mmCIF file of C-alpha atoms in Angstrom:
data_model
loop_
_atom_site.group_PDB
_atom_site.id
_atom_site.type_symbol
_atom_site.label_atom_id
_atom_site.label_comp_id
_atom_site.label_asym_id
_atom_site.label_seq_id
_atom_site.Cartn_x
_atom_site.Cartn_y
_atom_site.Cartn_z
ATOM 1 C CA UNK Y 979 65.623 -60.745 46.356
ATOM 2 C CA UNK Y 980 65.618 -58.509 48.249
ATOM 3 C CA UNK Y 981 69.285 -57.638 49.105
ATOM 4 C CA UNK Y 982 68.764 -55.833 45.342
ATOM 5 C CA UNK Y 983 66.019 -54.168 45.333
ATOM 6 C CA UNK Y 984 67.237 -52.645 48.928
ATOM 7 C CA UNK Y 985 70.215 -51.590 46.829
ATOM 8 C CA UNK Y 986 68.058 -50.657 43.959
ATOM 9 C CA UNK Y 987 66.286 -48.067 45.968
ATOM 10 C CA UNK Y 988 69.425 -47.009 47.508
ATOM 11 C CA UNK Y 989 71.189 -45.560 44.510
ATOM 12 C CA UNK Y 990 68.003 -43.729 43.067
ATOM 13 C CA UNK Y 991 67.920 -41.830 47.046
ATOM 14 C CA UNK Y 992 71.833 -41.185 46.177
ATOM 15 C CA UNK Y 993 70.942 -40.113 42.198
ATOM 16 C CA UNK Y 994 68.275 -37.733 43.368
ATOM 17 C CA UNK Y 995 70.050 -36.196 46.047
ATOM 18 C CA UNK Y 996 72.974 -35.493 44.387
ATOM 19 C CA UNK Y 997 70.647 -34.089 41.502
ATOM 20 C CA UNK Y 998 69.410 -31.793 44.167
ATOM 21 C CA UNK Y 999 72.446 -30.387 45.598
ATOM 22 C CA UNK Y 1000 74.194 -28.959 41.720
ATOM 23 C CA UNK Y 1001 73.109 -25.852 40.130
ATOM 24 C CA UNK Y 1002 69.313 -26.292 40.036
ATOM 25 C CA UNK Y 1003 66.833 -25.211 36.966
ATOM 26 C CA UNK Y 1004 66.171 -21.474 35.258
ATOM 27 C CA UNK Y 1005 63.183 -20.972 34.042
ATOM 28 C CA UNK Y 1006 63.780 -18.383 31.740
ATOM 29 C CA UNK Y 1007 60.646 -15.514 30.882
ATOM 30 C CA UNK Y 1008 59.673 -14.600 27.960
ATOM 31 C CA UNK Y 1009 62.074 -11.589 26.598
ATOM 32 C CA UNK Y 1010 60.322 -7.860 27.138
ATOM 33 C CA UNK Y 1011 60.442 -5.236 25.297
ATOM 34 C CA UNK Y 1012 62.998 -2.363 26.953
ATOM 35 C CA UNK Y 1013 60.964 0.179 27.759
ATOM 36 C CA UNK Y 1014 62.855 3.872 27.096
ATOM 37 C CA UNK Y 1015 63.999 5.497 29.397
ATOM 38 C CA UNK Y 1016 61.871 8.573 29.886
ATOM 39 C CA UNK Y 1017 62.708 11.950 31.450
ATOM 40 C CA UNK Y 1018 61.020 14.948 31.821
ATOM 41 C CA UNK Y 1019 61.026 17.378 29.760
ATOM 42 C CA UNK Y 1020 60.278 20.960 30.565
ATOM 43 C CA UNK Y 1021 59.183 23.758 28.484
ATOM 44 C CA UNK Y 1022 62.080 24.957 27.359
ATOM 45 C CA UNK Y 1023 63.091 21.514 25.812
ATOM 46 C CA UNK Y 1024 59.741 21.193 23.592
ATOM 47 C CA UNK Y 1025 62.214 22.599 20.613
ATOM 48 C CA UNK Y 1026 64.571 21.403 19.041
ATOM 49 C CA UNK Y 1027 66.433 25.363 19.046
ATOM 50 C CA UNK Y 1028 66.034 27.589 21.827
ATOM 51 C CA UNK Y 1029 63.785 30.852 21.267
ATOM 52 C CA UNK Y 1030 65.516 33.348 19.661
ATOM 53 C CA UNK Y 1031 66.350 36.586 21.325
ATOM 54 C CA UNK Y 1032 65.097 40.183 21.249
ATOM 55 C CA UNK Y 1033 69.304 40.839 19.797
ATOM 56 C CA UNK Y 1034 68.693 38.376 17.026
ATOM 57 C CA UNK Y 1035 65.679 40.270 15.061
ATOM 58 C CA UNK Y 1036 66.647 42.867 13.124
ATOM 59 C CA UNK Y 1037 66.906 46.777 14.497
ATOM 60 C CA UNK Y 1038 64.574 48.117 11.326
ATOM 61 C CA UNK Y 1039 62.738 46.413 9.250
ATOM 62 C CA UNK Y 1040 61.073 47.773 5.542
ATOM 63 C CA UNK Y 1041 57.144 47.072 4.959
ATOM 64 C CA UNK Y 1042 56.529 46.027 1.189
ATOM 65 C CA UNK Y 1043 53.881 47.537 -0.192
ATOM 66 C CA UNK Y 1044 51.236 46.584 -2.914
ATOM 67 C CA UNK Y 1045 48.858 48.773 -4.475
ATOM 68 C CA UNK Y 1046 45.466 47.327 -3.638
ATOM 69 C CA UNK Y 1047 43.701 46.339 -6.855
ATOM 70 C CA UNK Y 1048 40.047 47.758 -6.550
ATOM 71 C CA UNK Y 1049 36.877 46.655 -7.796
ATOM 72 C CA UNK Y 1050 33.652 48.727 -9.015
ATOM 73 C CA UNK Y 1051 30.786 48.917 -6.594
ATOM 74 C CA UNK Y 1052 28.171 46.475 -9.039
ATOM 75 C CA UNK Y 1053 25.027 48.612 -9.385
ATOM 76 C CA UNK Y 1054 22.289 46.296 -10.076
ATOM 77 C CA UNK Y 1055 18.699 45.631 -7.422
ATOM 78 C CA UNK Y 1056 17.057 42.621 -6.423
ATOM 79 C CA UNK Y 1057 14.773 40.212 -8.465
ATOM 80 C CA UNK Y 1058 11.223 39.563 -7.546
ATOM 81 C CA UNK Y 1059 11.655 36.614 -5.922
ATOM 82 C CA UNK Y 1060 13.685 36.899 -3.608
ATOM 83 C CA UNK Y 1061 13.098 38.184 0.188
ATOM 84 C CA UNK Y 1062 13.612 41.707 2.084
ATOM 85 C CA UNK Y 1063 14.942 39.853 5.601
ATOM 86 C CA UNK Y 1064 16.464 42.159 7.578
ATOM 87 C CA UNK Y 1065 17.862 46.282 6.397
ATOM 88 C CA UNK Y 1066 20.866 47.331 8.540
ATOM 89 C CA UNK Y 1067 21.569 51.511 9.039
ATOM 90 C CA UNK Y 1068 25.125 51.600 7.707
ATOM 91 C CA UNK Y 1069 26.156 55.083 8.355
ATOM 92 C CA UNK Y 1070 26.360 58.038 5.613
ATOM 93 C CA UNK Y 1071 27.376 60.264 3.193
ATOM 94 C CA UNK Y 1072 27.505 63.561 2.176
ATOM 95 C CA UNK Y 1073 25.051 63.542 5.546
ATOM 96 C CA UNK Y 1074 22.359 61.103 4.424
ATOM 97 C CA UNK Y 1075 21.648 57.909 6.076
ATOM 98 C CA UNK Y 1076 23.044 55.001 4.280
ATOM 99 C CA UNK Y 1077 20.947 51.493 4.366
ATOM 100 C CA UNK Y 1078 21.838 48.012 3.301
ATOM 101 C CA UNK Y 1079 18.313 45.771 3.002
ATOM 102 C CA UNK Y 1080 19.732 41.647 3.158
ATOM 103 C CA UNK Y 1081 17.895 39.843 0.541
ATOM 104 C CA UNK Y 1082 17.373 36.125 0.876
ATOM 105 C CA UNK Y 1083 17.473 33.826 -2.676
ATOM 106 C CA UNK Y 1084 15.069 30.766 -3.209
ATOM 107 C CA UNK Y 1085 16.074 27.423 -1.879
ATOM 108 C CA UNK Y 1086 17.956 25.957 -4.405
ATOM 109 C CA UNK Y 1087 16.308 22.273 -3.643
ATOM 110 C CA UNK Y 1088 19.007 20.642 -6.033
ATOM 111 C CA UNK Y 1089 21.389 22.033 -3.744
ATOM 112 C CA UNK Y 1090 23.345 21.103 -0.091
ATOM 113 C CA UNK Y 1091 24.052 24.893 0.431
ATOM 114 C CA UNK Y 1092 22.193 27.800 2.395
ATOM 115 C CA UNK Y 1093 20.083 30.039 0.631
ATOM 116 C CA UNK Y 1094 22.302 32.769 -0.999
ATOM 117 C CA UNK Y 1095 22.248 36.034 0.879
ATOM 118 C CA UNK Y 1096 22.082 39.140 -0.626
ATOM 119 C CA UNK Y 1097 22.720 43.553 0.333
ATOM 120 C CA UNK Y 1098 21.012 45.896 -1.648
ATOM 121 C CA UNK Y 1099 22.554 49.065 -1.130
ATOM 122 C CA UNK Y 1100 21.599 53.181 -1.818
ATOM 123 C CA UNK Y 1101 23.796 55.848 -2.552
ATOM 124 C CA UNK Y 1102 23.198 59.201 -4.015
ATOM 125 C CA UNK Y 1103 20.232 57.785 -5.720
ATOM 126 C CA UNK Y 1104 21.837 54.344 -7.686
ATOM 127 C CA UNK Y 1105 20.993 51.015 -6.203
ATOM 128 C CA UNK Y 1106 24.178 48.642 -5.761
ATOM 129 C CA UNK Y 1107 23.954 45.072 -5.014
ATOM 130 C CA UNK Y 1108 26.509 43.073 -2.629
ATOM 131 C CA UNK Y 1109 26.159 39.208 -3.481
ATOM 132 C CA UNK Y 1110 26.687 36.238 -0.977
ATOM 133 C CA UNK Y 1111 27.001 37.839 1.979
ATOM 134 C CA UNK Y 1112 27.518 35.868 4.841
ATOM 135 C CA UNK Y 1113 24.497 34.090 6.640
ATOM 136 C CA UNK Y 1114 25.516 35.591 10.548
ATOM 137 C CA UNK Y 1115 24.232 38.883 8.517
ATOM 138 C CA UNK Y 1116 20.556 37.543 9.699
ATOM 139 C CA UNK Y 1117 21.364 36.888 13.330
ATOM 140 C CA UNK Y 1118 20.735 40.410 15.024
ATOM 141 C CA UNK Y 1119 22.372 39.192 18.321
ATOM 142 C CA UNK Y 1120 25.920 38.287 15.627
ATOM 143 C CA UNK Y 1121 28.453 41.258 15.492
ATOM 144 C CA UNK Y 1122 31.477 42.106 13.427
ATOM 145 C CA UNK Y 1123 29.560 41.251 10.503
ATOM 146 C CA UNK Y 1124 29.386 44.867 9.777
ATOM 147 C CA UNK Y 1125 32.109 47.986 10.551
ATOM 148 C CA UNK Y 1126 31.819 51.244 9.885
ATOM 149 C CA UNK Y 1127 33.774 54.059 9.918
ATOM 150 C CA UNK Y 1128 32.218 56.956 7.552
ATOM 151 C CA UNK Y 1129 35.517 58.341 7.514
ATOM 152 C CA UNK Y 1130 38.174 60.377 4.704
ATOM 153 C CA UNK Y 1131 41.613 59.120 4.303
ATOM 154 C CA UNK Y 1132 43.626 61.662 2.401
ATOM 155 C CA UNK Y 1133 47.244 62.090 0.850
ATOM 156 C CA UNK Y 1134 46.972 65.330 0.294
ATOM 157 C CA UNK Y 1135 47.289 64.531 -3.513
ATOM 158 C CA UNK Y 1136 43.732 62.827 -3.362
ATOM 159 C CA UNK Y 1137 40.935 61.234 -0.759
ATOM 160 C CA UNK Y 1138 38.944 58.169 -0.308
ATOM 161 C CA UNK Y 1139 35.648 58.409 2.227
ATOM 162 C CA UNK Y 1140 35.866 54.161 3.646
ATOM 163 C CA UNK Y 1141 31.637 53.980 4.084
ATOM 164 C CA UNK Y 1142 32.199 50.772 6.323
ATOM 165 C CA UNK Y 1143 32.972 46.937 5.263
ATOM 166 C CA UNK Y 1144 30.278 43.555 4.998
ATOM 167 C CA UNK Y 1145 31.206 40.332 5.606
ATOM 168 C CA UNK Y 1146 31.440 37.760 3.153
ATOM 169 C CA UNK Y 1147 30.027 33.606 3.042
ATOM 170 C CA UNK Y 1148 33.038 32.446 3.020
ATOM 171 C CA UNK Y 1149 35.171 28.834 4.569
ATOM 172 C CA UNK Y 1150 35.370 30.875 7.851
ATOM 173 C CA UNK Y 1151 35.267 34.441 9.725
ATOM 174 C CA UNK Y 1152 36.080 37.099 8.212
ATOM 175 C CA UNK Y 1153 36.773 37.829 5.004
ATOM 176 C CA UNK Y 1154 34.883 41.610 4.375
ATOM 177 C CA UNK Y 1155 34.748 43.403 1.685
ATOM 178 C CA UNK Y 1156 35.524 47.666 2.289
ATOM 179 C CA UNK Y 1157 33.453 50.299 0.573
ATOM 180 C CA UNK Y 1158 35.178 53.762 -0.601
ATOM 181 C CA UNK Y 1159 34.810 56.454 -2.036
ATOM 182 C CA UNK Y 1160 37.384 57.299 -4.931
ATOM 183 C CA UNK Y 1161 37.073 61.952 -4.633
ATOM 184 C CA UNK Y 1162 39.015 62.013 -7.911
ATOM 185 C CA UNK Y 1163 36.953 59.883 -10.162
ATOM 186 C CA UNK Y 1164 33.351 60.406 -8.077
ATOM 187 C CA UNK Y 1165 33.014 56.340 -8.101
ATOM 188 C CA UNK Y 1166 32.316 54.063 -5.144
ATOM 189 C CA UNK Y 1167 34.481 50.839 -4.546
ATOM 190 C CA UNK Y 1168 35.121 47.895 -3.219
ATOM 191 C CA UNK Y 1169 38.264 45.547 -2.327
ATOM 192 C CA UNK Y 1170 37.744 43.029 -0.396
ATOM 193 C CA UNK Y 1171 40.948 41.097 2.884
ATOM 194 C CA UNK Y 1172 40.538 38.595 5.652
ATOM 195 C CA UNK Y 1173 40.588 40.637 9.350
ATOM 196 C CA UNK Y 1174 39.571 42.631 12.322
ATOM 197 C CA UNK Y 1175 39.967 46.216 11.337
ATOM 198 C CA UNK Y 1176 39.948 49.206 12.524
ATOM 199 C CA UNK Y 1177 41.694 52.490 12.029
ATOM 200 C CA UNK Y 1178 44.631 53.431 14.654
ATOM 201 C CA UNK Y 1179 47.739 55.953 14.911
ATOM 202 C CA UNK Y 1180 50.232 52.869 15.015
ATOM 203 C CA UNK Y 1181 53.621 55.356 14.377
ATOM 204 C CA UNK Y 1182 52.047 58.466 17.369
ATOM 205 C CA UNK Y 1183 52.085 61.079 14.573
ATOM 206 C CA UNK Y 1184 48.658 62.030 15.176
ATOM 207 C CA UNK Y 1185 47.566 59.982 11.146
ATOM 208 C CA UNK Y 1186 45.447 57.243 12.224
ATOM 209 C CA UNK Y 1187 46.781 54.164 9.823
ATOM 210 C CA UNK Y 1188 44.035 50.927 8.692
ATOM 211 C CA UNK Y 1189 44.853 48.015 10.260
ATOM 212 C CA UNK Y 1190 43.732 44.733 9.744
ATOM 213 C CA UNK Y 1191 44.802 42.459 12.588
ATOM 214 C CA UNK Y 1192 43.871 38.941 11.182
ATOM 215 C CA UNK Y 1193 43.021 37.161 14.226
ATOM 216 C CA UNK Y 1194 44.504 32.602 12.513
ATOM 217 C CA UNK Y 1195 42.255 30.325 10.981
ATOM 218 C CA UNK Y 1196 43.244 27.024 10.279
ATOM 219 C CA UNK Y 1197 47.260 26.663 9.136
ATOM 220 C CA UNK Y 1198 48.095 30.352 9.233
ATOM 221 C CA UNK Y 1199 48.675 32.021 11.966
ATOM 222 C CA UNK Y 1200 47.427 35.276 13.700
ATOM 223 C CA UNK Y 1201 49.176 38.763 11.289
ATOM 224 C CA UNK Y 1202 48.919 42.329 11.001
ATOM 225 C CA UNK Y 1203 48.991 44.539 7.633
ATOM 226 C CA UNK Y 1204 48.301 48.214 7.377
ATOM 227 C CA UNK Y 1205 46.794 50.710 3.938
ATOM 228 C CA UNK Y 1206 48.478 53.841 3.345
ATOM 229 C CA UNK Y 1207 48.865 56.178 0.290
ATOM 230 C CA UNK Y 1208 51.520 56.060 -1.729
ATOM 231 C CA UNK Y 1209 51.061 59.068 -5.156
ATOM 232 C CA UNK Y 1210 47.517 59.202 -4.574
ATOM 233 C CA UNK Y 1211 46.877 54.985 -4.334
ATOM 234 C CA UNK Y 1212 46.248 52.792 -1.842
ATOM 235 C CA UNK Y 1213 48.641 50.397 -0.927
ATOM 236 C CA UNK Y 1214 48.543 47.401 1.912
ATOM 237 C CA UNK Y 1215 51.259 46.264 3.447
ATOM 238 C CA UNK Y 1216 53.342 42.734 3.781
ATOM 239 C CA UNK Y 1217 52.512 40.876 6.728
ATOM 240 C CA UNK Y 1218 54.622 41.556 9.987
ATOM 241 C CA UNK Y 1219 55.642 38.846 11.418
ATOM 242 C CA UNK Y 1220 55.832 37.167 7.355
ATOM 243 C CA UNK Y 1221 58.321 39.789 6.567
ATOM 244 C CA UNK Y 1222 60.280 39.057 9.718
ATOM 245 C CA UNK Y 1223 59.460 35.210 10.116
ATOM 246 C CA UNK Y 1224 62.209 32.519 8.964
ATOM 247 C CA UNK Y 1225 60.061 30.280 10.148
ATOM 248 C CA UNK Y 1226 56.288 29.733 9.863
ATOM 249 C CA UNK Y 1227 55.360 29.699 13.184
ATOM 250 C CA UNK Y 1228 56.092 32.800 14.152
ATOM 251 C CA UNK Y 1229 53.016 35.414 14.508
ATOM 252 C CA UNK Y 1230 52.469 39.204 14.857
ATOM 253 C CA UNK Y 1231 49.392 41.191 17.105
ATOM 254 C CA UNK Y 1232 49.480 44.341 18.762
ATOM 255 C CA UNK Y 1233 49.056 46.171 22.012
ATOM 256 C CA UNK Y 1234 48.410 49.111 23.228
ATOM 257 C CA UNK Y 1235 51.149 49.871 26.604
ATOM 258 C CA UNK Y 1236 50.584 53.698 28.180
ATOM 259 C CA UNK Y 1237 49.368 55.681 24.923
ATOM 260 C CA UNK Y 1238 51.871 53.482 22.648
ATOM 261 C CA UNK Y 1239 50.886 51.141 19.553
ATOM 262 C CA UNK Y 1240 52.927 48.195 19.982
ATOM 263 C CA UNK Y 1241 53.792 45.295 17.282
ATOM 264 C CA UNK Y 1242 54.590 41.512 19.514
ATOM 265 C CA UNK Y 1243 55.856 38.967 17.440
ATOM 266 C CA UNK Y 1244 55.967 35.039 18.827
ATOM 267 C CA UNK Y 1245 56.622 31.413 18.192
ATOM 268 C CA UNK Y 1246 53.497 29.625 19.345
ATOM 269 C CA UNK Y 1247 53.891 26.772 21.252
ATOM 270 C CA UNK Y 1248 51.856 25.017 23.948
ATOM 271 C CA UNK Y 1249 52.939 25.457 26.848
ATOM 272 C CA UNK Y 1250 54.790 28.742 26.239
ATOM 273 C CA UNK Y 1251 58.355 29.116 26.313
ATOM 274 C CA UNK Y 1252 57.181 32.190 28.762
ATOM 275 C CA UNK Y 1253 54.935 34.790 28.777
ATOM 276 C CA UNK Y 1254 54.321 37.804 30.269
ATOM 277 C CA UNK Y 1255 51.977 40.934 31.410
ATOM 278 C CA UNK Y 1256 51.098 44.087 29.821
ATOM 279 C CA UNK Y 1257 47.651 46.011 31.690
ATOM 280 C CA UNK Y 1258 46.658 42.354 32.599
ATOM 281 C CA UNK Y 1259 46.945 41.449 29.188
ATOM 282 C CA UNK Y 1260 49.351 37.798 29.241
ATOM 283 C CA UNK Y 1261 51.339 37.131 26.040
ATOM 284 C CA UNK Y 1262 52.505 34.092 25.720
ATOM 285 C CA UNK Y 1263 56.373 33.121 23.921
ATOM 286 C CA UNK Y 1264 56.775 36.956 22.970
ATOM 287 C CA UNK Y 1265 60.272 36.717 20.786
ATOM 288 C CA UNK Y 1266 60.134 41.321 21.176
ATOM 289 C CA UNK Y 1267 58.032 44.286 20.020
ATOM 290 C CA UNK Y 1268 58.252 46.125 17.662
ATOM 291 C CA UNK Y 1269 57.373 49.846 16.316
ATOM 292 C CA UNK Y 1270 55.795 50.783 13.451
ATOM 293 C CA UNK Y 1271 57.234 54.128 11.652
ATOM 294 C CA UNK Y 1272 57.170 55.294 8.592
ATOM 295 C CA UNK Y 1273 56.345 51.859 5.847
ATOM 296 C CA UNK Y 1274 58.983 50.131 8.819
ATOM 297 C CA UNK Y 1275 59.179 48.337 11.614
ATOM 298 C CA UNK Y 1276 61.645 49.761 14.683
ATOM 299 C CA UNK Y 1277 62.507 47.239 16.957
ATOM 300 C CA UNK Y 1278 61.841 48.535 21.642
ATOM 301 C CA UNK Y 1279 62.491 45.202 22.903
#
């Protein structure tokens, strides 16, 4: 019996030794999700296509112009329940100073909207109303909610007097109502336009153009438009970047350099493709530059 037990133990020992000297068992880890090979991306790789060089833009671009639809300035007076909240100086016409009076309408308890603001102004003995102006007019520290021009704009056959503009209540800043006097009709008119207005001599011919620089808002990128006179009528140009653009990510802006005004066409990317400086002002992703001349854009870079 003892010999049998020893024999069994000896057999088990040999069997275990042979297992340990053979292939060892492999423990498999759960399969992991393959990780992508992430390479460093340079700014100029952020777009599927490289930015166009200046030479890829047309040398000359003819701008299209459309007549501005003028509306007569509304005659009217504030209602008795309106509260006068502020008065503003608004230039002059034919030597007589003009003042704006801001009125606030009573609060509508059923409405969540703020109380409407309106403006009263007296021109040549007639009282006019401008409805639904910006609430920034309540803030005495706010700027750019009114602009005064006091400038005559002439084409040789017809003259307009640009008095100024008042910011309207809108879904974003920068919508202005402009007030102009038509000397031939002896009447006051208005038109509205987005953007920051100015009179600038874009083509260095000694006569200022009426320019709007739209700062961009929501999905709309910055752009530039110009107003000129044609056959005695005010006309507004198409937006510069829209005229040139093959894609919606281009924008336009103005830059003063060595007493000349340039139209810079840019591609809005973050980070930019490249940048440069003019008078310590940085321009990101500038693709090319133009000069405005006689209803055209002439490429200079």
